[in-house]
Amino acid sequence: MSESIPVSVKAPGRRRAAKGVRKRQLIEATIESIAKRGLGETTLSHVSTAAGLSQGIVNLHFTSKENLLNETLNFLREDYDQALQQALAKAPDTPAGRLAALLRADFKASVADRKKIAVWFAFWGEVKSRPAYRKICQDRVKNYNEILHGLLNALVVDGQYANIDVPQLADTITSLADGLWLNLLISARGMKRAEAERTMMQYLCSVFPKHTEAFS
Amino acid sequence: MSESIPVSVKAPGRRRAAKGVRKRQLIEATIESIAKRGLGETTLSHVSTAAGLSQGIVNLHFTSKENLLNETLNFLREDYDQALQQALAKAPDTPAGRLAALLRADFKASVADRKKIAVWFAFWGEVKSRPAYRKICQDRVKNYNEILHGLLNALVVDGQYANIDVPQLADTITSLADGLWLNLLISARGMKRAEAERTMMQYLCSVFPKHTEAFS
DNA sequence: ACAATTGATGAATAGGTGTTCATTCACAAA
DNA sequence: TTTGTGAATGAACACCTATTCATCAATTGT
């Protein structure tokens, strides 16, 4: 949000920063720009100006624009995974409780932020023509699926559910989650995060009727 | 290739076409290019070359690139709506049969074509920063939701189902459909259309257990 | 047959973008 | 203080892209 104040050249003391600091600063400016202007209209000028730095700064720290975008998508993925881990760490130790925590995490304010979702979709929109993006997105899905499969299997055992096709159920859940994100992004009458979360929980209740209290 | 020999024999009937014909030809070249290169890398040169025409042709028929892209998205939406109408027209006259037809249509070869899905996502990725795209996408969703609500209400009455929140159910169904599309686009082990359709049908079976035969 | 009309051309234009690199300058070690 | 290091600059460069427009030629009307 707060736009970085462009540093006056005259004002001393605003120079030099560790590499890691600048890189993160530039990545955040990139996310901001993609959310505001879209991926196609995001230029290095926009990014460096928003960061209050000079023209060549991105090439200095990332070598190329392509590299900046790859690292931006990577950052987004790590940010997402971290939110999941954090949610699981705080979750109760029951399968249902952990599953609920995992799926609620998708709709937390810090994850389902409209800006971040816009950036996710911007990259998804290029997935077919950019193998580098596809790789990162596939890795994220793969990791998510592994966690989800584990929890679903545990819950099926825990509740002695029969006739549940876990792989297909996992597909349904991940698809539902992604589709709800699209709703958050597009919907006219601003679908709210809470509403999306409720929809997801309601679905889980219907699949696991013995554990409704965990999904309420 | 050989060309520009200014003799009378210029080429076979390669000149002149009605406005509508050229426009459609250019829109199709645009879709092709977006699917192959992405929205950001699609240039007017690519489009006109792919159509076998000259530089200025897009500006002649569409005035601007922005216009071409808007009309391309519009075409995609009309194409989609048409597929839905066609599916409904051929459907049996029962609520369950019509619902099944509507949702199966999302995964027909001509609709869930990997190229078209890539283009949909390319535009969705810019929805936040381009009001014109957002408008078209919202209209499509709105129309879809109206049809879906009608069918769901009819089916609830038909089967005397209780405790069904139709608006929420409609949200779940549309989200699931969109999410399955993302799976088709990204998934590593190529999720197949048939698999996605089965997932959707299986979900409908779970919601409407008295009508499973319509969803099998 | 002869204009008139209009689709189509493609070279030229103007504006913008990513990248480079010689140079500057903050900072800390000697 | 002096000096070495490397972060940061920003003008210059080469490239690309959307758009224009004078020109051409196929079709239509008379």
PDB file of C-alpha atoms in Angstrom, chain B residues 38-134:
ATOM      1  CA  GLY B  38       0.594 -15.719 -24.344  1.00  0.00           C
ATOM      2  CA  LEU B  39      -1.231 -12.417 -24.248  1.00  0.00           C
ATOM      3  CA  GLY B  40       1.871 -10.380 -23.485  1.00  0.00           C
ATOM      4  CA  GLU B  41       3.886 -11.659 -26.423  1.00  0.00           C
ATOM      5  CA  THR B  42       1.087 -11.443 -28.943  1.00  0.00           C
ATOM      6  CA  THR B  43       1.779  -8.634 -31.413  1.00  0.00           C
ATOM      7  CA  LEU B  44      -0.172  -7.339 -34.360  1.00  0.00           C
ATOM      8  CA  SER B  45       2.603  -8.636 -36.603  1.00  0.00           C
ATOM      9  CA  HIS B  46       2.044 -12.143 -35.298  1.00  0.00           C
ATOM     10  CA  VAL B  47      -1.680 -11.875 -35.866  1.00  0.00           C
ATOM     11  CA  SER B  48      -1.548 -10.418 -39.370  1.00  0.00           C
ATOM     12  CA  THR B  49       1.215 -12.765 -40.474  1.00  0.00           C
ATOM     13  CA  ALA B  50      -0.636 -15.792 -39.143  1.00  0.00           C
ATOM     14  CA  ALA B  51      -3.683 -14.656 -41.075  1.00  0.00           C
ATOM     15  CA  GLY B  52      -1.585 -14.302 -44.213  1.00  0.00           C
ATOM     16  CA  LEU B  53      -2.340 -10.605 -44.442  1.00  0.00           C
ATOM     17  CA  SER B  54      -0.429  -7.362 -44.147  1.00  0.00           C
ATOM     18  CA  GLN B  55       0.723  -5.104 -41.318  1.00  0.00           C
ATOM     19  CA  GLY B  56      -2.011  -2.554 -41.079  1.00  0.00           C
ATOM     20  CA  ILE B  57      -4.861  -4.998 -41.487  1.00  0.00           C
ATOM     21  CA  VAL B  58      -5.838  -5.123 -37.821  1.00  0.00           C
ATOM     22  CA  ASN B  59      -6.058  -1.376 -37.497  1.00  0.00           C
ATOM     23  CA  LEU B  60      -8.153  -1.310 -40.648  1.00  0.00           C
ATOM     24  CA  HIS B  61     -10.753  -3.700 -39.284  1.00  0.00           C
ATOM     25  CA  PHE B  62     -10.521  -3.105 -35.543  1.00  0.00           C
ATOM     26  CA  THR B  63      -9.088   0.425 -35.265  1.00  0.00           C
ATOM     27  CA  SER B  64      -6.814  -0.571 -32.413  1.00  0.00           C
ATOM     28  CA  LYS B  65      -5.182  -3.542 -30.755  1.00  0.00           C
ATOM     29  CA  GLU B  66      -7.191  -2.936 -27.618  1.00  0.00           C
ATOM     30  CA  ASN B  67     -10.324  -3.288 -29.680  1.00  0.00           C
ATOM     31  CA  LEU B  68      -9.147  -6.505 -31.271  1.00  0.00           C
ATOM     32  CA  LEU B  69      -8.547  -8.027 -27.858  1.00  0.00           C
ATOM     33  CA  ASN B  70     -11.913  -6.916 -26.524  1.00  0.00           C
ATOM     34  CA  GLU B  71     -13.666  -8.401 -29.512  1.00  0.00           C
ATOM     35  CA  THR B  72     -11.646 -11.566 -29.196  1.00  0.00           C
ATOM     36  CA  LEU B  73     -12.813 -12.023 -25.621  1.00  0.00           C
ATOM     37  CA  ASN B  74     -16.348 -11.280 -26.712  1.00  0.00           C
ATOM     38  CA  PHE B  75     -16.096 -13.898 -29.417  1.00  0.00           C
ATOM     39  CA  LEU B  76     -14.897 -16.427 -26.878  1.00  0.00           C
ATOM     40  CA  ARG B  77     -17.850 -15.674 -24.646  1.00  0.00           C
ATOM     41  CA  GLU B  78     -20.354 -15.965 -27.479  1.00  0.00           C
ATOM     42  CA  ASP B  79     -18.760 -19.193 -28.579  1.00  0.00           C
ATOM     43  CA  TYR B  80     -19.108 -20.500 -25.034  1.00  0.00           C
ATOM     44  CA  ASP B  81     -22.707 -19.405 -24.628  1.00  0.00           C
ATOM     45  CA  GLN B  82     -23.583 -20.945 -27.929  1.00  0.00           C
ATOM     46  CA  ALA B  83     -22.172 -24.283 -26.828  1.00  0.00           C
ATOM     47  CA  LEU B  84     -24.303 -24.118 -23.704  1.00  0.00           C
ATOM     48  CA  GLN B  85     -27.475 -23.335 -25.611  1.00  0.00           C
ATOM     49  CA  GLN B  86     -26.760 -26.117 -28.033  1.00  0.00           C
ATOM     50  CA  ALA B  87     -26.239 -28.589 -25.209  1.00  0.00           C
ATOM     51  CA  LEU B  88     -29.474 -27.532 -23.528  1.00  0.00           C
ATOM     52  CA  ALA B  89     -31.372 -27.783 -26.770  1.00  0.00           C
ATOM     53  CA  LYS B  90     -30.407 -31.417 -27.143  1.00  0.00           C
ATOM     54  CA  ALA B  91     -31.020 -32.255 -23.482  1.00  0.00           C
ATOM     55  CA  PRO B  92     -33.990 -34.237 -22.185  1.00  0.00           C
ATOM     56  CA  ASP B  93     -36.747 -32.203 -20.654  1.00  0.00           C
ATOM     57  CA  THR B  94     -36.150 -33.178 -17.045  1.00  0.00           C
ATOM     58  CA  PRO B  95     -34.434 -30.819 -14.588  1.00  0.00           C
ATOM     59  CA  ALA B  96     -31.738 -33.386 -13.824  1.00  0.00           C
ATOM     60  CA  GLY B  97     -31.156 -34.153 -17.474  1.00  0.00           C
ATOM     61  CA  ARG B  98     -30.837 -30.499 -18.342  1.00  0.00           C
ATOM     62  CA  LEU B  99     -28.493 -29.821 -15.432  1.00  0.00           C
ATOM     63  CA  ALA B 100     -26.296 -32.702 -16.483  1.00  0.00           C
ATOM     64  CA  ALA B 101     -26.221 -31.435 -20.044  1.00  0.00           C
ATOM     65  CA  LEU B 102     -25.305 -27.917 -18.952  1.00  0.00           C
ATOM     66  CA  LEU B 103     -22.387 -29.065 -16.849  1.00  0.00           C
ATOM     67  CA  ARG B 104     -21.156 -31.671 -19.267  1.00  0.00           C
ATOM     68  CA  ALA B 105     -20.948 -28.928 -21.865  1.00  0.00           C
ATOM     69  CA  ASP B 106     -18.090 -27.344 -19.925  1.00  0.00           C
ATOM     70  CA  PHE B 107     -15.962 -30.348 -20.726  1.00  0.00           C
ATOM     71  CA  LYS B 108     -16.856 -30.994 -24.320  1.00  0.00           C
ATOM     72  CA  ALA B 109     -13.896 -31.085 -26.680  1.00  0.00           C
ATOM     73  CA  SER B 110     -14.904 -27.893 -28.466  1.00  0.00           C
ATOM     74  CA  VAL B 111     -15.315 -25.918 -25.226  1.00  0.00           C
ATOM     75  CA  ALA B 112     -12.623 -27.278 -22.931  1.00  0.00           C
ATOM     76  CA  ASP B 113     -10.092 -27.178 -25.728  1.00  0.00           C
ATOM     77  CA  ARG B 114      -6.674 -26.602 -24.178  1.00  0.00           C
ATOM     78  CA  LYS B 115      -6.055 -23.631 -26.447  1.00  0.00           C
ATOM     79  CA  LYS B 116      -9.307 -21.915 -25.574  1.00  0.00           C
ATOM     80  CA  ILE B 117      -8.799 -22.509 -21.877  1.00  0.00           C
ATOM     81  CA  ALA B 118      -5.360 -20.959 -22.114  1.00  0.00           C
ATOM     82  CA  VAL B 119      -6.899 -17.883 -23.693  1.00  0.00           C
ATOM     83  CA  TRP B 120      -9.593 -17.660 -21.030  1.00  0.00           C
ATOM     84  CA  PHE B 121      -6.933 -17.688 -18.342  1.00  0.00           C
ATOM     85  CA  ALA B 122      -4.863 -15.147 -20.224  1.00  0.00           C
ATOM     86  CA  PHE B 123      -7.775 -12.724 -20.058  1.00  0.00           C
ATOM     87  CA  TRP B 124      -8.683 -13.628 -16.466  1.00  0.00           C
ATOM     88  CA  GLY B 125      -5.124 -12.751 -15.569  1.00  0.00           C
ATOM     89  CA  GLU B 126      -5.739  -9.180 -16.667  1.00  0.00           C
ATOM     90  CA  VAL B 127      -9.235  -8.837 -15.299  1.00  0.00           C
ATOM     91  CA  LYS B 128      -8.212  -6.823 -12.291  1.00  0.00           C
ATOM     92  CA  SER B 129      -6.468  -4.120 -14.278  1.00  0.00           C
ATOM     93  CA  ARG B 130      -8.762  -4.019 -17.328  1.00  0.00           C
ATOM     94  CA  PRO B 131     -12.376  -3.084 -16.643  1.00  0.00           C
ATOM     95  CA  ALA B 132     -13.394  -4.019 -20.185  1.00  0.00           C
ATOM     96  CA  TYR B 133     -12.308  -7.621 -19.667  1.00  0.00           C
ATOM     97  CA  ARG B 134     -13.885  -7.721 -16.233  1.00  0.00           C
TER      98      ARG B 134
END
